[in-house]
Short mmCIF file of C-alpha atoms and ligand atoms in Angstrom, two decimals:
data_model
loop_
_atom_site.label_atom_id
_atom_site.label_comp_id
_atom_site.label_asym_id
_atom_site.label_seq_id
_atom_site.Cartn_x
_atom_site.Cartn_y
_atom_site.Cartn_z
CA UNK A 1 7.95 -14.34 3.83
CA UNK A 2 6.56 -12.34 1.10
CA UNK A 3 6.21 -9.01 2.86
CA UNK A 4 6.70 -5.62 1.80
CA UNK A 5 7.92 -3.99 -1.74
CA UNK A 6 11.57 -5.46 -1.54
CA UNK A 7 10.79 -9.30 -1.18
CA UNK A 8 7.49 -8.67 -3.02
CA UNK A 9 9.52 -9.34 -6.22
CA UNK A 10 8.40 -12.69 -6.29
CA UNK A 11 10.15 -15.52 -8.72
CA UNK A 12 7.01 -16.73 -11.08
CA UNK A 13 8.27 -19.93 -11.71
CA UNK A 14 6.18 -21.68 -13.96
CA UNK A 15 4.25 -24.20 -12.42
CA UNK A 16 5.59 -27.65 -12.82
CA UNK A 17 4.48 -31.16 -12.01
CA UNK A 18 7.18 -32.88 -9.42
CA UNK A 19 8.98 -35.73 -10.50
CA UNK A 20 7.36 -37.81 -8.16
CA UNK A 21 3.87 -37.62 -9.42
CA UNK A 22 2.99 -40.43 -12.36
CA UNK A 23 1.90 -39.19 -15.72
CA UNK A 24 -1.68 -39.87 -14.98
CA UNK A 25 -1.72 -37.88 -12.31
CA UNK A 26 0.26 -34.96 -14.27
CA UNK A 27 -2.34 -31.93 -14.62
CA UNK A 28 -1.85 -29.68 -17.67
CA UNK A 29 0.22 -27.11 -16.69
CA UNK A 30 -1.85 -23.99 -15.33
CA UNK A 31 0.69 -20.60 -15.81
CA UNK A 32 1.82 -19.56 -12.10
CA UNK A 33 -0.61 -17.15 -10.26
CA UNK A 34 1.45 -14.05 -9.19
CA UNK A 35 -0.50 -12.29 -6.17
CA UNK A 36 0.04 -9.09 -8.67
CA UNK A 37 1.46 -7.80 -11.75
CA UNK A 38 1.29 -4.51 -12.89
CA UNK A 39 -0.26 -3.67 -16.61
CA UNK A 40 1.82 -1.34 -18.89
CA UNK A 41 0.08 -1.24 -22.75
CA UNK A 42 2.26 -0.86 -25.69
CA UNK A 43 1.22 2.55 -26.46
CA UNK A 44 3.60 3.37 -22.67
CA UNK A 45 6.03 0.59 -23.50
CA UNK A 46 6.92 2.88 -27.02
CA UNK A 47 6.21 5.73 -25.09
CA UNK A 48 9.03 5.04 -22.47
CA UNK A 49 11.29 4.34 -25.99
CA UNK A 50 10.82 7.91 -26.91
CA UNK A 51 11.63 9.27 -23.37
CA UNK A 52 14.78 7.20 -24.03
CA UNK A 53 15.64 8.28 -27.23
CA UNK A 54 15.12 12.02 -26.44
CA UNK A 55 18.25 12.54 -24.77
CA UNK A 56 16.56 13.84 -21.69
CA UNK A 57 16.11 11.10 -19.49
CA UNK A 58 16.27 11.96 -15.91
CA UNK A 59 13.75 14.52 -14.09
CA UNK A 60 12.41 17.33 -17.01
CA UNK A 61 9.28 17.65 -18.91
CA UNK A 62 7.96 14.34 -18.14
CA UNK A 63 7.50 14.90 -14.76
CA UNK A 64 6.06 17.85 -14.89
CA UNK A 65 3.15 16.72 -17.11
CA UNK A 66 3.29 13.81 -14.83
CA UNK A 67 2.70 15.97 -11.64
CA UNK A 68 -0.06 18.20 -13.98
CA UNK A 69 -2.42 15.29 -14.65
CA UNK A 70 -1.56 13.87 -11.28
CA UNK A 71 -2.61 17.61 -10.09
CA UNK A 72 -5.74 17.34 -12.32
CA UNK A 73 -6.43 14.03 -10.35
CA UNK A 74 -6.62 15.54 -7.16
CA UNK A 75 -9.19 18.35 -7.70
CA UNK A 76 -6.01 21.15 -8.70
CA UNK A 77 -3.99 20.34 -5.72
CA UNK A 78 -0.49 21.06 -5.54
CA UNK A 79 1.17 17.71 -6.69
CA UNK A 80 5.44 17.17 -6.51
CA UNK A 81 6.45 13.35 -7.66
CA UNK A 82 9.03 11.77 -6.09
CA UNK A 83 11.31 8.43 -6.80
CA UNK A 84 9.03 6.61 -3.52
CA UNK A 85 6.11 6.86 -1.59
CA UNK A 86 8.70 6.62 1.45
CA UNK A 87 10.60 9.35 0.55
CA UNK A 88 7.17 11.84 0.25
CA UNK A 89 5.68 10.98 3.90
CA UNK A 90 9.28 11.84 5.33
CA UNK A 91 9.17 15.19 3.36
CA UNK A 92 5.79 15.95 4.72
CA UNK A 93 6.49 15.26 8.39
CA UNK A 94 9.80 17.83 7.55
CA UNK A 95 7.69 20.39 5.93
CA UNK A 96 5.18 20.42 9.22
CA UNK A 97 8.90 20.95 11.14
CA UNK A 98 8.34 17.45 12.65
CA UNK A 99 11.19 16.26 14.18
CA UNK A 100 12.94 14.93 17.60
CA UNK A 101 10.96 15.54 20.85
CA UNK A 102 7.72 15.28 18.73
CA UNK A 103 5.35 12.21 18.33
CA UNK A 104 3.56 10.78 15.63
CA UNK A 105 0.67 8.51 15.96
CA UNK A 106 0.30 5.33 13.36
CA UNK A 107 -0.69 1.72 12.85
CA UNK A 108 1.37 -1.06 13.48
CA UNK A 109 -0.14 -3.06 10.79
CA UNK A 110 1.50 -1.73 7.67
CA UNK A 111 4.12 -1.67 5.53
CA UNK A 112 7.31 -0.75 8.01
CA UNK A 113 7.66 2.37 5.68
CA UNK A 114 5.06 4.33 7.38
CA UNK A 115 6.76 4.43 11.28
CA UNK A 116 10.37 4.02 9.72
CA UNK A 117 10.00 7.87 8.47
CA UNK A 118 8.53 8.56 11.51
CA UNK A 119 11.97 7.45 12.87
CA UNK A 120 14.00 9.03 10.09
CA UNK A 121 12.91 12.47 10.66
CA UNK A 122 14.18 11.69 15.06
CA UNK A 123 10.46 11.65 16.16
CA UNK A 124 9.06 9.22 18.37
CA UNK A 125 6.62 6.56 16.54
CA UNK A 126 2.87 5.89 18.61
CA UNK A 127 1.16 2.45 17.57
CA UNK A 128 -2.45 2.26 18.51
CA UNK A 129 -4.02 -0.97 17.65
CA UNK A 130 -6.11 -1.60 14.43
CA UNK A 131 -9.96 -1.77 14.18
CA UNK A 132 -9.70 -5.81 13.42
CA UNK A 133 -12.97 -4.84 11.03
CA UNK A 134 -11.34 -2.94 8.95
CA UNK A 135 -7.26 -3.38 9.89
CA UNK A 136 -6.98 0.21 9.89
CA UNK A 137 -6.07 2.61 12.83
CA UNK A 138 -8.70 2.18 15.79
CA UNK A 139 -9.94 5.74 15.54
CA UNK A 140 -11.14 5.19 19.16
CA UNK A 141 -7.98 4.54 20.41
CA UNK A 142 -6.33 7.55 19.21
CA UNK A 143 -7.29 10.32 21.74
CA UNK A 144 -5.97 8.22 24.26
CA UNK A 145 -2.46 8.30 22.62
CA UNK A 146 -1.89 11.91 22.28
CA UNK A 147 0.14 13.59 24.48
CA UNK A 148 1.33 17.28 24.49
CA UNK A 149 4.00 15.95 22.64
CA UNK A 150 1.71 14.52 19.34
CA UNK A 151 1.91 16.96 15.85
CA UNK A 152 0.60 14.80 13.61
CA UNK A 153 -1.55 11.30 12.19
CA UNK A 154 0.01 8.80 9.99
CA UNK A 155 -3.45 6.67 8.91
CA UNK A 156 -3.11 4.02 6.29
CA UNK A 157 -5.30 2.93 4.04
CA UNK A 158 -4.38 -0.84 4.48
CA UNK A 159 -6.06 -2.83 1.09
CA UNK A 160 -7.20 0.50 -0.43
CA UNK A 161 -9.61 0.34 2.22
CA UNK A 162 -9.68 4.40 3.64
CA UNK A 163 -9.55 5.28 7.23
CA UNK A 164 -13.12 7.18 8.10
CA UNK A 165 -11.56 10.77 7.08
CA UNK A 166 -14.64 12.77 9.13
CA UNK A 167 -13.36 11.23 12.25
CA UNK A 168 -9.61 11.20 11.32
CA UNK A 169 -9.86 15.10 10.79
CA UNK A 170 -12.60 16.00 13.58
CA UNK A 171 -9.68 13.88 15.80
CA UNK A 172 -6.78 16.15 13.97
CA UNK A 173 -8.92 19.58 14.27
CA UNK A 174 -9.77 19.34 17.87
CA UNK A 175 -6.27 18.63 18.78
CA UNK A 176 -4.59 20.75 16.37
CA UNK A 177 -2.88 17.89 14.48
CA UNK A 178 -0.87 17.31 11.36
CA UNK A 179 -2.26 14.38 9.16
CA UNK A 180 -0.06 12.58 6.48
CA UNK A 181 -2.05 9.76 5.23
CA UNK A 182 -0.25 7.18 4.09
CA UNK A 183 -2.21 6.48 0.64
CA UNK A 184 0.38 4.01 -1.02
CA UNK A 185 -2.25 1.75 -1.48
CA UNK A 186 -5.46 3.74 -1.76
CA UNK A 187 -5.31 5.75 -5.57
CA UNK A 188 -8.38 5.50 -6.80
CA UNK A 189 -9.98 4.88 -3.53
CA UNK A 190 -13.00 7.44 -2.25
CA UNK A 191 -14.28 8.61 1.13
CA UNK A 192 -17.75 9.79 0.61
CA UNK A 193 -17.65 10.38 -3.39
CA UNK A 194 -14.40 12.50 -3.12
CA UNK A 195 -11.48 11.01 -4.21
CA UNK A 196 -8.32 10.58 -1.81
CA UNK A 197 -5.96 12.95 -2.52
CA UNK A 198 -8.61 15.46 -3.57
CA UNK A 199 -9.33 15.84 0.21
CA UNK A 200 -7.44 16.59 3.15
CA UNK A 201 -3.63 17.72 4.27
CA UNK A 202 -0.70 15.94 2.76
CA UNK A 203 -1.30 12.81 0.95
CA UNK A 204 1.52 10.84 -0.33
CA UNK A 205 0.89 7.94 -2.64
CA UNK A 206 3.29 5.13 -3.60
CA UNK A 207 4.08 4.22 -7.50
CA UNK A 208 5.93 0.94 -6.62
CA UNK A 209 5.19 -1.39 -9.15
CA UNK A 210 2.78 -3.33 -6.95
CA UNK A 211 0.42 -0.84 -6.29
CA UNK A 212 -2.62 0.10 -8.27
CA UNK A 213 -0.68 2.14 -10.60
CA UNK A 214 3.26 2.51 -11.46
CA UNK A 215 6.15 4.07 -12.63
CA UNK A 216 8.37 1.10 -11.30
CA UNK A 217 8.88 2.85 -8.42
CA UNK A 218 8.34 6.35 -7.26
CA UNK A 219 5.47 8.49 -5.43
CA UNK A 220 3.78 11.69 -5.42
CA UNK A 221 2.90 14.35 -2.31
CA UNK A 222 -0.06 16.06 -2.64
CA UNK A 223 -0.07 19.42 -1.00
CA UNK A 224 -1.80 22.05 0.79
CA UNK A 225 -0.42 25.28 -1.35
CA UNK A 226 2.49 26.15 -3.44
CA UNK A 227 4.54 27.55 0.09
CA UNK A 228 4.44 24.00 0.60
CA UNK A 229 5.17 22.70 -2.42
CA UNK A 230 8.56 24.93 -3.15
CA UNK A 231 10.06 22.95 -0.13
CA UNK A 232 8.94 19.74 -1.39
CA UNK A 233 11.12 20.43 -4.55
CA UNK A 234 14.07 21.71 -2.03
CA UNK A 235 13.77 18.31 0.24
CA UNK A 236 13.69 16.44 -3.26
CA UNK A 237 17.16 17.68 -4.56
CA UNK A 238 20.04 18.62 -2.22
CA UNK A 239 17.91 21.70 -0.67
CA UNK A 240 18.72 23.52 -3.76
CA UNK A 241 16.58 26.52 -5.33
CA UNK A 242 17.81 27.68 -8.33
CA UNK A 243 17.34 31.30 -10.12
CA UNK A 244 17.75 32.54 -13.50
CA UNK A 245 20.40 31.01 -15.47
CA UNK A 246 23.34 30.77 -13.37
CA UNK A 247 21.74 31.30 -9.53
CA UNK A 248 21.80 28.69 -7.35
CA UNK A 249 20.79 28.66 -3.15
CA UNK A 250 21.25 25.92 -0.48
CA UNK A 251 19.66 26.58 2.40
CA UNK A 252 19.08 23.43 4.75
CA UNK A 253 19.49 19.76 3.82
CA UNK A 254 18.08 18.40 1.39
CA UNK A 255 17.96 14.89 -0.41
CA UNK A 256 17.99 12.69 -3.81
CA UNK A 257 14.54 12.11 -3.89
CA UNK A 258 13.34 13.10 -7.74
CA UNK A 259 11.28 10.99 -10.27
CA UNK A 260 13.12 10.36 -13.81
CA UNK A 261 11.61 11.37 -16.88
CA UNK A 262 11.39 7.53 -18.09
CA UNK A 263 9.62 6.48 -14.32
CA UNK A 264 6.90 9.59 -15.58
CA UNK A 265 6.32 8.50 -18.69
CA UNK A 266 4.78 5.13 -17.41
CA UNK A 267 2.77 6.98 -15.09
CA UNK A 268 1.40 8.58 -17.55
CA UNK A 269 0.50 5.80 -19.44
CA UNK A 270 -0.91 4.20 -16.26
CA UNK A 271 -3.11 6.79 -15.29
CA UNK A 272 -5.64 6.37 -18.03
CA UNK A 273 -6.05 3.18 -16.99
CA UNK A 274 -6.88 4.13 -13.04
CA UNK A 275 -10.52 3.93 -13.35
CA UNK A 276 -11.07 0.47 -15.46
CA UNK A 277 -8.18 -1.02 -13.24
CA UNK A 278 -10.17 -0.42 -10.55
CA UNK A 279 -13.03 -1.91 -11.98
CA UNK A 280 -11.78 -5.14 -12.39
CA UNK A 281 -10.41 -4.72 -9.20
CA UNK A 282 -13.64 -4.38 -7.86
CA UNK A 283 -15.29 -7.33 -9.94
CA UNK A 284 -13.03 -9.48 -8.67
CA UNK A 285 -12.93 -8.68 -4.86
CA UNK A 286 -16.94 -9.36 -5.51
CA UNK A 287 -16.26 -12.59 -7.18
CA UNK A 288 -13.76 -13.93 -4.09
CA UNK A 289 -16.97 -12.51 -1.68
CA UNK A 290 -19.38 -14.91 -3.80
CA UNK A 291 -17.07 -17.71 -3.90
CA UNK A 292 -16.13 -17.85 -0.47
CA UNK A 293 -19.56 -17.40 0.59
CA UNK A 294 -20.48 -21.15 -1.25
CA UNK A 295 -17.05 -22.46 -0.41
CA UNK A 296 -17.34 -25.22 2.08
CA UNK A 297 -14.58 -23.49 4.40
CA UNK A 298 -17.51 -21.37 5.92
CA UNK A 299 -17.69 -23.50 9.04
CA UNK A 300 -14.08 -21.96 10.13
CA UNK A 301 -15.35 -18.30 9.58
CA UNK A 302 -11.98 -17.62 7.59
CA UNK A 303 -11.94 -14.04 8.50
CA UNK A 304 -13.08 -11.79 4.92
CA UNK A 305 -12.09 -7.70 4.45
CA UNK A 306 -15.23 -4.95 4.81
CA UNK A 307 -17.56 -5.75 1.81
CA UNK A 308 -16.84 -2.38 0.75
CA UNK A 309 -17.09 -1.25 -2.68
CA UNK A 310 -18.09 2.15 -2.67
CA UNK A 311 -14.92 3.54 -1.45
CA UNK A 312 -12.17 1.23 -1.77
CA UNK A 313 -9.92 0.61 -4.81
CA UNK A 314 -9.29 -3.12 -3.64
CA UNK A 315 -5.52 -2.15 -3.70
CA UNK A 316 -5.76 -6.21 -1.83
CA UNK A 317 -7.69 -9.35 -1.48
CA UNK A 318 -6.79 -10.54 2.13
CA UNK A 319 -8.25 -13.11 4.58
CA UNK A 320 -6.92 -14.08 7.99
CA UNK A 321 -6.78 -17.44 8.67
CA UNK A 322 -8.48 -19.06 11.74
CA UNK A 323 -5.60 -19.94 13.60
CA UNK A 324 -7.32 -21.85 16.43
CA UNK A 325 -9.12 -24.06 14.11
CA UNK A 326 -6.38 -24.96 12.26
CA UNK A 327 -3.66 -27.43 12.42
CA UNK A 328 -1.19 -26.60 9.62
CA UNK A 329 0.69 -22.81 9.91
CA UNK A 330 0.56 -19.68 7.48
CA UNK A 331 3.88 -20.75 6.19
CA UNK A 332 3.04 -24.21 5.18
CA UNK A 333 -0.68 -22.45 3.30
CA UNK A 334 1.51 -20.44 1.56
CA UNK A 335 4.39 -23.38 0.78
CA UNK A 336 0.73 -25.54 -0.42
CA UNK A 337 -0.63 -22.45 -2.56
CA UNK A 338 2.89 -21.97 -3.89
CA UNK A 339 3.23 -25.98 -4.97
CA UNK A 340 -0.20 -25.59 -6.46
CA UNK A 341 1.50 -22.46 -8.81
CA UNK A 342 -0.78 -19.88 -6.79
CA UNK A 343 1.27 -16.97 -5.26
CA UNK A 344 0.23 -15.49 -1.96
CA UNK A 345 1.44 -12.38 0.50
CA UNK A 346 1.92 -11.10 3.74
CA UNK A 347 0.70 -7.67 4.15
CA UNK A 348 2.10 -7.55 6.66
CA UNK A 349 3.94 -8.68 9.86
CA UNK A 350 3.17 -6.23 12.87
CA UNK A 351 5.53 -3.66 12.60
CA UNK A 352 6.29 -3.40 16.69
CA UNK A 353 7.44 -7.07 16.75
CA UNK A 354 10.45 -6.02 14.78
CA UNK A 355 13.70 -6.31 16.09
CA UNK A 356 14.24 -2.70 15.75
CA UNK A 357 11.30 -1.72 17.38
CA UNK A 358 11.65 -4.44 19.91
CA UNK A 359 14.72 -2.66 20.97
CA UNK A 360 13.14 0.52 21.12
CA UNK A 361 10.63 -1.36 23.81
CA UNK A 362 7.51 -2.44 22.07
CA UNK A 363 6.27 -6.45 22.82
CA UNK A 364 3.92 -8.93 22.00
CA UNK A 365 1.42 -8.24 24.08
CA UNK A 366 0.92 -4.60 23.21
CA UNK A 367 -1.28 -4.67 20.17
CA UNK A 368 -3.38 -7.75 20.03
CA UNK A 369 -5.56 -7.37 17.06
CA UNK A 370 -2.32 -5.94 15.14
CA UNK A 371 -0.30 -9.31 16.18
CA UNK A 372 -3.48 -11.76 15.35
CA UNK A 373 -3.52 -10.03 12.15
CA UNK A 374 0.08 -10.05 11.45
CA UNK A 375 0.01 -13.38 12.22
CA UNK A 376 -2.31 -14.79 9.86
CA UNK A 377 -3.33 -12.20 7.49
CA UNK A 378 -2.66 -13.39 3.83
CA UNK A 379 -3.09 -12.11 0.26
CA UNK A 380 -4.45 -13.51 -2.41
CA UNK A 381 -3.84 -13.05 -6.08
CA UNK A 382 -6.36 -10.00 -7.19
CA UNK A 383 -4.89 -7.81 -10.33
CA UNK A 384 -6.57 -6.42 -13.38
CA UNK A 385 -5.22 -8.98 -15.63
CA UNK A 386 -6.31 -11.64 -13.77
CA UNK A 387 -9.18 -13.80 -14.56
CA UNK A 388 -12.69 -15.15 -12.91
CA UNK A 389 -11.30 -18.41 -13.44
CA UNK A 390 -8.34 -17.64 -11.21
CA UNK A 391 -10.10 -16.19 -8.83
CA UNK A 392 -12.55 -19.69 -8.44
CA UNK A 393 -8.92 -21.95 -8.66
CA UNK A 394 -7.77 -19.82 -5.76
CA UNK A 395 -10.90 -19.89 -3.55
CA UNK A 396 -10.74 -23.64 -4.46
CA UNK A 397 -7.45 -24.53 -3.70
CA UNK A 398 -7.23 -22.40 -0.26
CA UNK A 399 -10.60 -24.26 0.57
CA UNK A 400 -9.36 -27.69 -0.04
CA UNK A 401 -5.81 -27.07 1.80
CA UNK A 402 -7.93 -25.57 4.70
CA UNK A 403 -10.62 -28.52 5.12
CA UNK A 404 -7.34 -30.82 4.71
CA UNK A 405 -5.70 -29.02 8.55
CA UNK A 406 -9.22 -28.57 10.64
CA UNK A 407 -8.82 -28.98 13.66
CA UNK A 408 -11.26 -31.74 14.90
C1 LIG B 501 4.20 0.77 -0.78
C2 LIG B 501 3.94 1.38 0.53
C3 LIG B 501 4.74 2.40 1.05
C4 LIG B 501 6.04 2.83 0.46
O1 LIG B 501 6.04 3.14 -0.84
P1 LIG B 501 7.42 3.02 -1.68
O2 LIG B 501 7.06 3.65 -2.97
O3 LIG B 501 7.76 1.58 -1.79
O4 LIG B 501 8.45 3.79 -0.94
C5 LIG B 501 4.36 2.99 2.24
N1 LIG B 501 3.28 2.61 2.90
C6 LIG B 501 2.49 1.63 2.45
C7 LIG B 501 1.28 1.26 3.22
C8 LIG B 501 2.80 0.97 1.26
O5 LIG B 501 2.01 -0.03 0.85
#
């Protein structure tokens, strides 16, 4: 299963005709369809040769320019980067004092990053099931969750596709709530013509190198004031404040969380690119919405994302596969898409039905639209890079291995 950053570092084996088709049948080999690949230019590629050659190669003045522009990004927020998107949600929850007798509230359908922290910092993880519309947090499921114990929101923006922030924070104000919103996916991505990250209480993106933009991996925190922001940069390294030349203060715990200088300077080559990466992004998610709309798989109502392209960044391309009209698995799509050199994902597996959280007593049962989801969700190839003609052999080839397994 291709799920989550780790395994996402799929083998692109060139597509290859199998020995035991006959040399008329042999189609001209078509390059192998990744599901993404990031875009670095050669202008970053020389700049990261500079970084290198500088003799200052860890965290320094890269980052700092990084975290500037990043700053610049979001409206003159505080900004801190960080070597994951993990690492910065975990930081928030500590800077809100988040920690064991508490409870956070959060999706089950995401990347098991976002409840892991929650776990991390000894606090008490509470799934409420997804909106199946959107596959985001059911926002009308989460006053029902809190307790006197809740401090804070984890919402994700699942696909680049962002959680309704009015309600989120009307939910958050009335109840006097933390939020950390779980942006890995959503740079770029607006909620009423203000961008995410501008808005809001701490917002941590994600810089792995499948997400909109990169630095290979890393992630920034954006902050609420520079309070805030000074014990970001003590959770980042050891807990460790130093003064003048020679003074140096540890106070609590702290980790080994900071960006390197060379990680920077790709983001900063990347983050020109945010807006016309998006674009194409957004052309196309439009294209797969025409396409599928004509394809002759319309009968099974293969279930499509919200049509939205005003606010999302299109971070994903993902349908969900009618399992009741269907006689062949998710697996064996993905093993037909993968013979026919098209790469696919699973984004991702409902996080409850994890052995760990098994143990912890979640079941099936608990979060229906979350399991349905996790059970057949599956992502299709959609990067900058990519081209309409791609898009039309993966609409086509999905089609024909779906009308192949109808149930009759
Ligand atoms: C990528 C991702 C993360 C984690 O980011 P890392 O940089 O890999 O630590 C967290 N949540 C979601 C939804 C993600 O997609």
């Amino acid at each position: 299963m291709k799920a989550g950053p780790i395994t996402c570092l799929a083998i692109n084996p060139e597509f290859s005709v199998s020995s035991n088709q006959t040399a008329a049948q042999a189609q001209p080999a078509l390059p192998f369809l990744p599901f993404t690949r990031p875009t670095i230019d050669d202008e970053t590629i020389t700049g990261v040769t500079e970084v290198l050659r500088s003799g200052w190669i860890t965290s320094g003045p890269k980052v700092k320019e990084f975290e500037a522009k990043l700053s610049e990004l979001f409206s003159g927020r505080p900004v801190r980067a960080f070597n994951s998107g993990t690492c910065t949600m975990e930081i928030a929850l500590r800077i809100a004092g988040i920690g064991p007798g508490h409870e956070v509230i959060t999706t089950p359908l995401t990347w098991v990053a976002t409840s892991n922290v929650i776990l991390d910092v000894g606090a008490k993880p509470v799934f409420v099931d997804i909106d199946p519309r959107t596959r985001n947090l059911d926002l009308d499921r989460i006053e029902a969750a809190i307790t006197p114990a809740t401090r804070a929101i984890i919402p994700v923006d699942l696909a680049g596709q962002p959680v309704d922030r009015d309600r989120l924070y009307a939910i958050a104000k009335k109840h006097n709530l933390r939020v950390v919103e779980d942006a890995a996916q959503s740079i770029g991505s607006t909620w009423n013509g203000k961008r995410i990250g501008s808005i809001g209480d701490f917002v941590s993106f994600s810089f792995h190198s499948n997400k909109n933009i990169t630095t290979t991996e890393g992630g920034c925190l954006v902050l609420n004031n520079e309070a805030e922001a000074k014990l970001a940069e003590q959770y980042r390294l050891q807990g460790v404040v130093r003064t003048g030349f020679d003074g140096m203060e540890v106070e609590f715990v702290g980790g080994k969380f900071n960006l390197t200088d060379v990680a920077a300077r790709v983001g900063l080559g990347q983050l020109p690119h945010l807006e016309s990466f998006t674009t194409k992004r957004r052309e196309f998610a439009r294209l797969y919405f025409e396409l599928f709309d004509t394809a002759a798989i319309r009968p099974l109502s293969l279930g499509l994302p919200p049509a939205d392209f005003a606010n999302s960044n299109w971070h994903m391309f993902q349908v969900i596969l009618p399992e009741a009209k269907l006689t062949i698995k998710r697996t064996d799509v993905m093993a037909q898409m993968h013979a026919a050199g098209i790469a696919t994902g699973v984004h991702y597996p409902a996080i409850h039905l994890f052995k760990l959280y098994r143990n912890l007593g979640w079941k099936e049962g608990d979060f229906p639209h979350a399991e349905y989801a996790g059970r057949n969700i599956l992502t299709l190839p959609l990067f900058p890079t990519m081209t309409r003609a791609d898009v039309a052999r993966v609409v086509q080839t999905l089609t024909t291995i779906l009308q192949a397994h109808q149930k009759s």
